Rosetta silent file (secondary structure, phi, psi, omega in degrees, C-alpha in Angstrom):
SEQUENCE: MDEQIKSQHVANKSNYDNMWKRFKEMAQVTDMQADDIKKVYTDLIAGRYTNTQALFQAIQEQNPHMSSTLYTKLQNEVSSARTEFDRNQKKIADQVREYNTHIRKHVLMNAIFHFETMDAEKFIITSDRTSDAYQTGKDNEVKLR
SCORE:     score description
SCORE:     0.000 S_00000001
   1 L     0.000  -30.037  176.827   -0.118   -0.065   -0.079 S_00000001
   2 H   -59.480  -45.591  178.177    2.921    2.274    0.788 S_00000001
   3 H   -66.263  -40.475 -179.597    4.372    1.727   -2.647 S_00000001
   4 H   -64.448  -37.509  173.389    1.233    2.285   -4.231 S_00000001
   5 H   -62.564  -46.259  177.988    0.842    5.715   -2.555 S_00000001
   6 H   -54.615  -37.470  177.164    4.340    6.577   -3.617 S_00000001
   7 H   -71.910  -46.544  170.882    3.801    5.566   -7.115 S_00000001
   8 H   -62.911  -22.562  176.492    0.504    7.709   -7.258 S_00000001
   9 H   -86.512  -30.660  166.654    2.295   10.760   -5.816 S_00000001
  10 H   -73.307  -26.670  166.790    4.801   10.409   -8.687 S_00000001
  11 H   -67.896  -39.474  170.571    2.204   10.125  -11.260 S_00000001
  12 H   -62.011  -21.320  153.275    0.422   13.029   -9.970 S_00000001
  13 H   -69.496  -33.512  179.636    3.560   15.150  -10.342 S_00000001
  14 H   -74.935  -32.619  170.614    4.048   13.992  -13.717 S_00000001
  15 H   -66.004  -53.390  178.532    0.448   14.900  -14.395 S_00000001
  16 H   -50.896  -53.627 -172.616    0.779   18.428  -12.908 S_00000001
  17 H   -63.694  -36.525  178.758    3.981   19.205  -14.737 S_00000001
  18 H   -61.259  -50.093 -175.979    2.208   18.006  -18.249 S_00000001
  19 H   -53.521  -54.687 -177.949   -0.807   20.014  -17.334 S_00000001
  20 H   -60.069  -40.380 -170.729    1.251   23.236  -16.899 S_00000001
  21 H   -72.600  -34.653  176.375    3.422   22.681  -19.708 S_00000001
  22 H   -64.144  -31.166 -177.190    0.310   22.106  -22.133 S_00000001
  23 H   -69.604  -53.770  179.706   -1.216   25.425  -20.734 S_00000001
  24 H   -46.191  -55.301 -165.598    2.034   27.324  -21.514 S_00000001
  25 H   -77.274  -18.856  173.134    2.467   26.013  -24.868 S_00000001
  26 H   -74.106  -34.994  176.023   -1.261   26.560  -25.973 S_00000001
  27 H   -69.744  -33.195  179.854   -1.016   30.153  -24.597 S_00000001
  28 H   -64.008  -29.215 -176.517    2.142   30.716  -26.487 S_00000001
  29 H   -74.644  -42.355  176.159    0.199   29.650  -29.714 S_00000001
  30 H   -65.631  -39.320  171.744   -2.477   32.342  -29.016 S_00000001
  31 H   -55.385  -50.112  179.830    0.353   34.941  -28.394 S_00000001
  32 H   -62.302  -27.525 -174.798    1.930   34.043  -31.659 S_00000001
  33 H   -84.435  -45.260 -177.958   -1.315   34.459  -33.522 S_00000001
  34 H   -56.401  -36.873  179.679   -2.082   37.717  -31.747 S_00000001
  35 H   -63.024  -43.177 -176.278    1.439   39.000  -32.641 S_00000001
  36 H   -69.815  -45.617 -173.739    0.968   37.926  -36.351 S_00000001
  37 H   -64.605  -34.940 -178.730   -2.383   39.512  -36.579 S_00000001
  38 H   -62.693  -51.105  176.768   -1.009   42.802  -34.912 S_00000001
  39 H   -51.399  -48.183 -175.182    1.754   42.768  -37.551 S_00000001
  40 H   -71.755  -49.531  174.072   -0.487   42.402  -40.514 S_00000001
  41 H   -44.858  -54.367 -169.177   -3.108   45.256  -39.103 S_00000001
  42 H   -61.027  -40.632 -179.482   -0.120   47.468  -38.419 S_00000001
  43 H   -64.583  -37.447 -179.052    1.170   46.907  -42.024 S_00000001
  44 H   -70.785  -41.938 -174.734   -2.305   47.332  -43.543 S_00000001
  45 H   -76.186  -42.809  174.023   -3.247   50.585  -41.723 S_00000001
  46 H   -64.074  -27.851  168.896    0.237   52.129  -42.401 S_00000001
  47 H   -67.161  -35.103 -175.761   -0.229   51.358  -46.033 S_00000001
  48 H   -76.582  -34.713  178.219   -3.598   52.760  -46.059 S_00000001
  49 H   -72.685  -17.841 -177.633   -2.709   56.172  -44.468 S_00000001
  50 H   -94.145   -5.504  178.710   -0.053   56.594  -46.864 S_00000001
  51 L  -132.247   93.917 -178.539   -2.216   55.742  -49.974 S_00000001
  52 H   -53.945  -39.330  171.789   -5.597   57.439  -49.480 S_00000001
  53 H   -49.915  -50.259  179.851   -7.025   55.310  -52.090 S_00000001
  54 H   -66.573  -21.069  179.159   -6.148   52.238  -50.243 S_00000001
  55 H   -69.703  -54.204  172.595   -7.891   53.792  -47.075 S_00000001
  56 H   -48.199  -40.136 -176.429  -11.285   53.692  -49.179 S_00000001
  57 H   -64.976  -42.619  179.941  -10.468   50.141  -50.266 S_00000001
  58 H   -41.805  -31.529 -172.775  -10.361   49.144  -46.452 S_00000001
  59 H   -68.595  -46.808 -176.597  -14.129   49.517  -46.435 S_00000001
  60 H   -91.054   -2.744 -179.064  -14.607   46.684  -48.984 S_00000001
  61 L  -104.289  169.795 -170.239  -11.990   44.148  -48.148 S_00000001
  62 L   -99.577  136.671  178.599  -11.948   41.382  -45.641 S_00000001
  63 L  -109.946  144.644  178.034   -9.292   41.818  -42.949 S_00000001
  64 L   -65.481  149.262 -173.560   -7.739   38.993  -41.159 S_00000001
  65 L  -125.404  154.846  164.699   -9.364   38.115  -37.639 S_00000001
  66 L   -91.572  116.316  174.133   -8.062   36.398  -34.764 S_00000001
  67 L   -64.350  122.117 -178.118  -10.279   33.169  -34.194 S_00000001
  68 L   -79.984   -0.475  172.989  -11.629   32.694  -30.751 S_00000001
  69 H   -61.679  -29.441  173.515  -11.495   28.970  -31.210 S_00000001
  70 H   -73.806  -18.539  172.691   -8.018   28.906  -29.731 S_00000001
  71 H   -74.911  -40.603 -176.310   -9.157   30.629  -26.515 S_00000001
  72 H   -66.315  -48.030 -173.637  -12.087   28.225  -26.367 S_00000001
  73 H   -60.380  -48.493  177.738   -9.771   25.249  -27.027 S_00000001
  74 H   -66.755  -35.084  168.047   -7.361   26.545  -24.213 S_00000001
  75 H   -59.123  -41.455  174.971  -10.288   27.053  -21.809 S_00000001
  76 H   -61.710  -38.945 -178.457  -11.289   23.563  -22.524 S_00000001
  77 H   -64.280  -40.090 -171.884   -7.816   22.284  -21.906 S_00000001
  78 H   -74.599  -51.506 -174.901   -7.534   24.066  -18.497 S_00000001
  79 H   -64.295  -43.908  173.754  -10.848   22.809  -17.320 S_00000001
  80 H   -56.388  -47.267 -171.047  -10.281   19.123  -18.499 S_00000001
  81 H   -68.133  -39.606  178.297   -6.696   19.034  -17.038 S_00000001
  82 H   -53.118  -50.907 -176.628   -7.932   20.659  -13.648 S_00000001
  83 H   -62.226  -50.946  169.888  -10.351   17.901  -13.448 S_00000001
  84 H   -46.536  -54.249  174.122   -8.045   15.137  -14.173 S_00000001
  85 H   -55.398  -41.171  168.239   -5.762   16.463  -11.690 S_00000001
  86 H   -58.866  -36.246  174.058   -8.340   16.749   -9.140 S_00000001
  87 H   -70.501  -36.386  175.438   -9.287   13.131   -9.498 S_00000001
  88 H   -66.029  -27.081  170.857   -5.809   12.151   -9.201 S_00000001
  89 H   -69.071  -41.451 -174.619   -5.416   14.045   -5.936 S_00000001
  90 H   -58.133  -38.917 -174.961   -8.760   12.569   -4.574 S_00000001
  91 H   -62.227  -58.715  179.653   -7.112    8.977   -5.613 S_00000001
  92 H   -52.386  -45.107  170.544   -3.977    9.667   -3.489 S_00000001
  93 H   -54.562  -39.693 -176.827   -6.013   10.939   -0.632 S_00000001
  94 H   -75.114  -29.721 -177.679   -8.130    7.955   -0.607 S_00000001
  95 H   -63.139  -49.275 -174.323   -5.025    5.697   -0.968 S_00000001
  96 H   -74.765  -21.042  177.179   -3.583    7.263    2.353 S_00000001
  97 H   -74.882  -35.346  176.761   -6.815    6.919    4.051 S_00000001
  98 H   -72.025  -48.469  167.338   -6.922    3.189    3.107 S_00000001
  99 H   -55.675  -44.781 -170.218   -3.310    2.826    4.469 S_00000001
 100 H   -68.309  -39.413 -174.498   -4.018    4.633    7.538 S_00000001
 101 H   -76.468  -48.911  158.306   -6.961    2.419    8.378 S_00000001
 102 H   -25.030  -47.249 -167.458   -5.035   -0.791    7.444 S_00000001
 103 H   -80.605  -41.752 -172.099   -2.282    0.337   10.076 S_00000001
 104 H   -63.545  -47.373  175.642   -4.875    1.122   12.796 S_00000001
 105 H   -59.328  -25.582 -179.157   -6.632   -2.159   12.335 S_00000001
 106 L  -115.087   84.309  176.522   -3.520   -4.376   12.514 S_00000001
 107 H   -66.852  -49.212 -174.597   -2.199   -3.269   15.925 S_00000001
 108 H   -57.413  -49.926  176.885   -0.085   -6.152   16.525 S_00000001
 109 H   -59.514  -44.353  165.982    1.740   -5.895   13.146 S_00000001
 110 H   -35.128  -60.449  179.995    2.056   -2.199   13.708 S_00000001
 111 H   -59.859  -39.675 -178.267    3.732   -2.815   17.079 S_00000001
 112 H   -70.628  -51.561 -174.609    6.262   -5.202   15.508 S_00000001
 113 H   -99.125   -1.930  171.206    7.193   -3.095   12.434 S_00000001
 114 L    69.680   36.629  177.084    6.461    0.409   13.657 S_00000001
 115 L   -63.339  151.096  177.377    4.368    1.676   10.806 S_00000001
 116 L  -121.988  157.900 -176.902    3.312    5.185   10.964 S_00000001
 117 L   -72.485  164.724 -174.846    0.170    6.891    9.591 S_00000001
 118 L  -113.723  137.933  170.810    0.603    9.195    6.610 S_00000001
 119 L   -89.661  116.920 -177.198   -0.463   12.751    6.479 S_00000001
 120 H   -63.101  -32.977  179.905   -2.531   13.120    3.098 S_00000001
 121 H   -43.269  -35.970 -170.812   -1.644   16.850    3.307 S_00000001
 122 H   -61.923  -39.162 -167.458    1.962   16.016    2.309 S_00000001
 123 H  -102.668   10.586 -169.854    0.713   14.641   -1.052 S_00000001
 124 L  -109.927  124.931  172.302   -1.824   17.220   -1.914 S_00000001
 125 L   -95.709  130.271 -173.568   -1.162   20.202   -4.079 S_00000001
 126 L  -125.558 -164.021  175.693   -2.953   23.353   -3.180 S_00000001
 127 L  -134.256  159.657  174.254   -2.756   27.251   -3.643 S_00000001
 128 H   -54.524  -39.064 -171.066   -2.143   30.093   -1.229 S_00000001
 129 H   -64.945  -45.307  178.701   -5.715   31.232   -2.030 S_00000001
 130 H   -73.622  -37.208  171.171   -7.159   27.906   -0.764 S_00000001
 131 H   -49.105  -58.624  173.436   -4.816   27.724    2.219 S_00000001
 132 H   -58.791  -34.858 -172.272   -5.982   31.329    3.375 S_00000001
 133 H   -70.156  -40.668  168.879   -9.583   30.478    2.814 S_00000001
 134 H   -72.764  -13.722  169.255   -9.254   27.608    5.088 S_00000001
 135 H   -68.121  -47.604 -174.410   -7.390   29.616    7.603 S_00000001
 136 H   -99.812  -19.918 -178.260   -9.771   32.451    7.703 S_00000001
 137 L    73.125   16.916  172.676  -12.865   30.571    6.781 S_00000001
 138 L  -122.351  158.663  167.827  -13.616   33.325    4.048 S_00000001
 139 L  -162.175  150.893 -177.052  -13.180   33.535    0.283 S_00000001
 140 L  -108.815  163.758  175.432  -14.172   36.101   -2.310 S_00000001
 141 L   -66.659  144.693 -176.461  -15.458   35.719   -5.867 S_00000001
 142 L   -68.156  120.370  177.457  -12.932   35.162   -8.492 S_00000001
 143 L   -92.948  108.969  178.477  -11.955   38.428  -10.413 S_00000001
 144 L   -82.724   -7.873 -178.735  -10.798   37.589  -13.937 S_00000001
 145 L  -154.464    0.000    0.000   -9.673   41.137  -14.766 S_00000001
């Protein structure tokens, strides 16, 4: 059981690392797209103001646009990765509970081998915000901007 917990902890670390790398990589794609669109628009607008006839042509032409699908995809990735990580954290917490229950039930074996219960908190990743909320008993709404 002890090895199972250690193995799950390593798996959780890998999952956490992979999750953040995916977020960063996906965000870089949207940043690159935004930079490319900005460059195209800058060149288009600069050209229009040096050539007044091109300025009137701008009304009729189709300009490049930044697709919101990348943002939606990133949002979905964040949501699904967080859900997966939450499941993994609950799994290791349950494994620790099972281990501790097993140790407490087998008093004789525990007396011989001196097994100690584990603290599930050592295996769980959380945030300052969560820690503060549990210490104060208060939390505020999330402000996105």
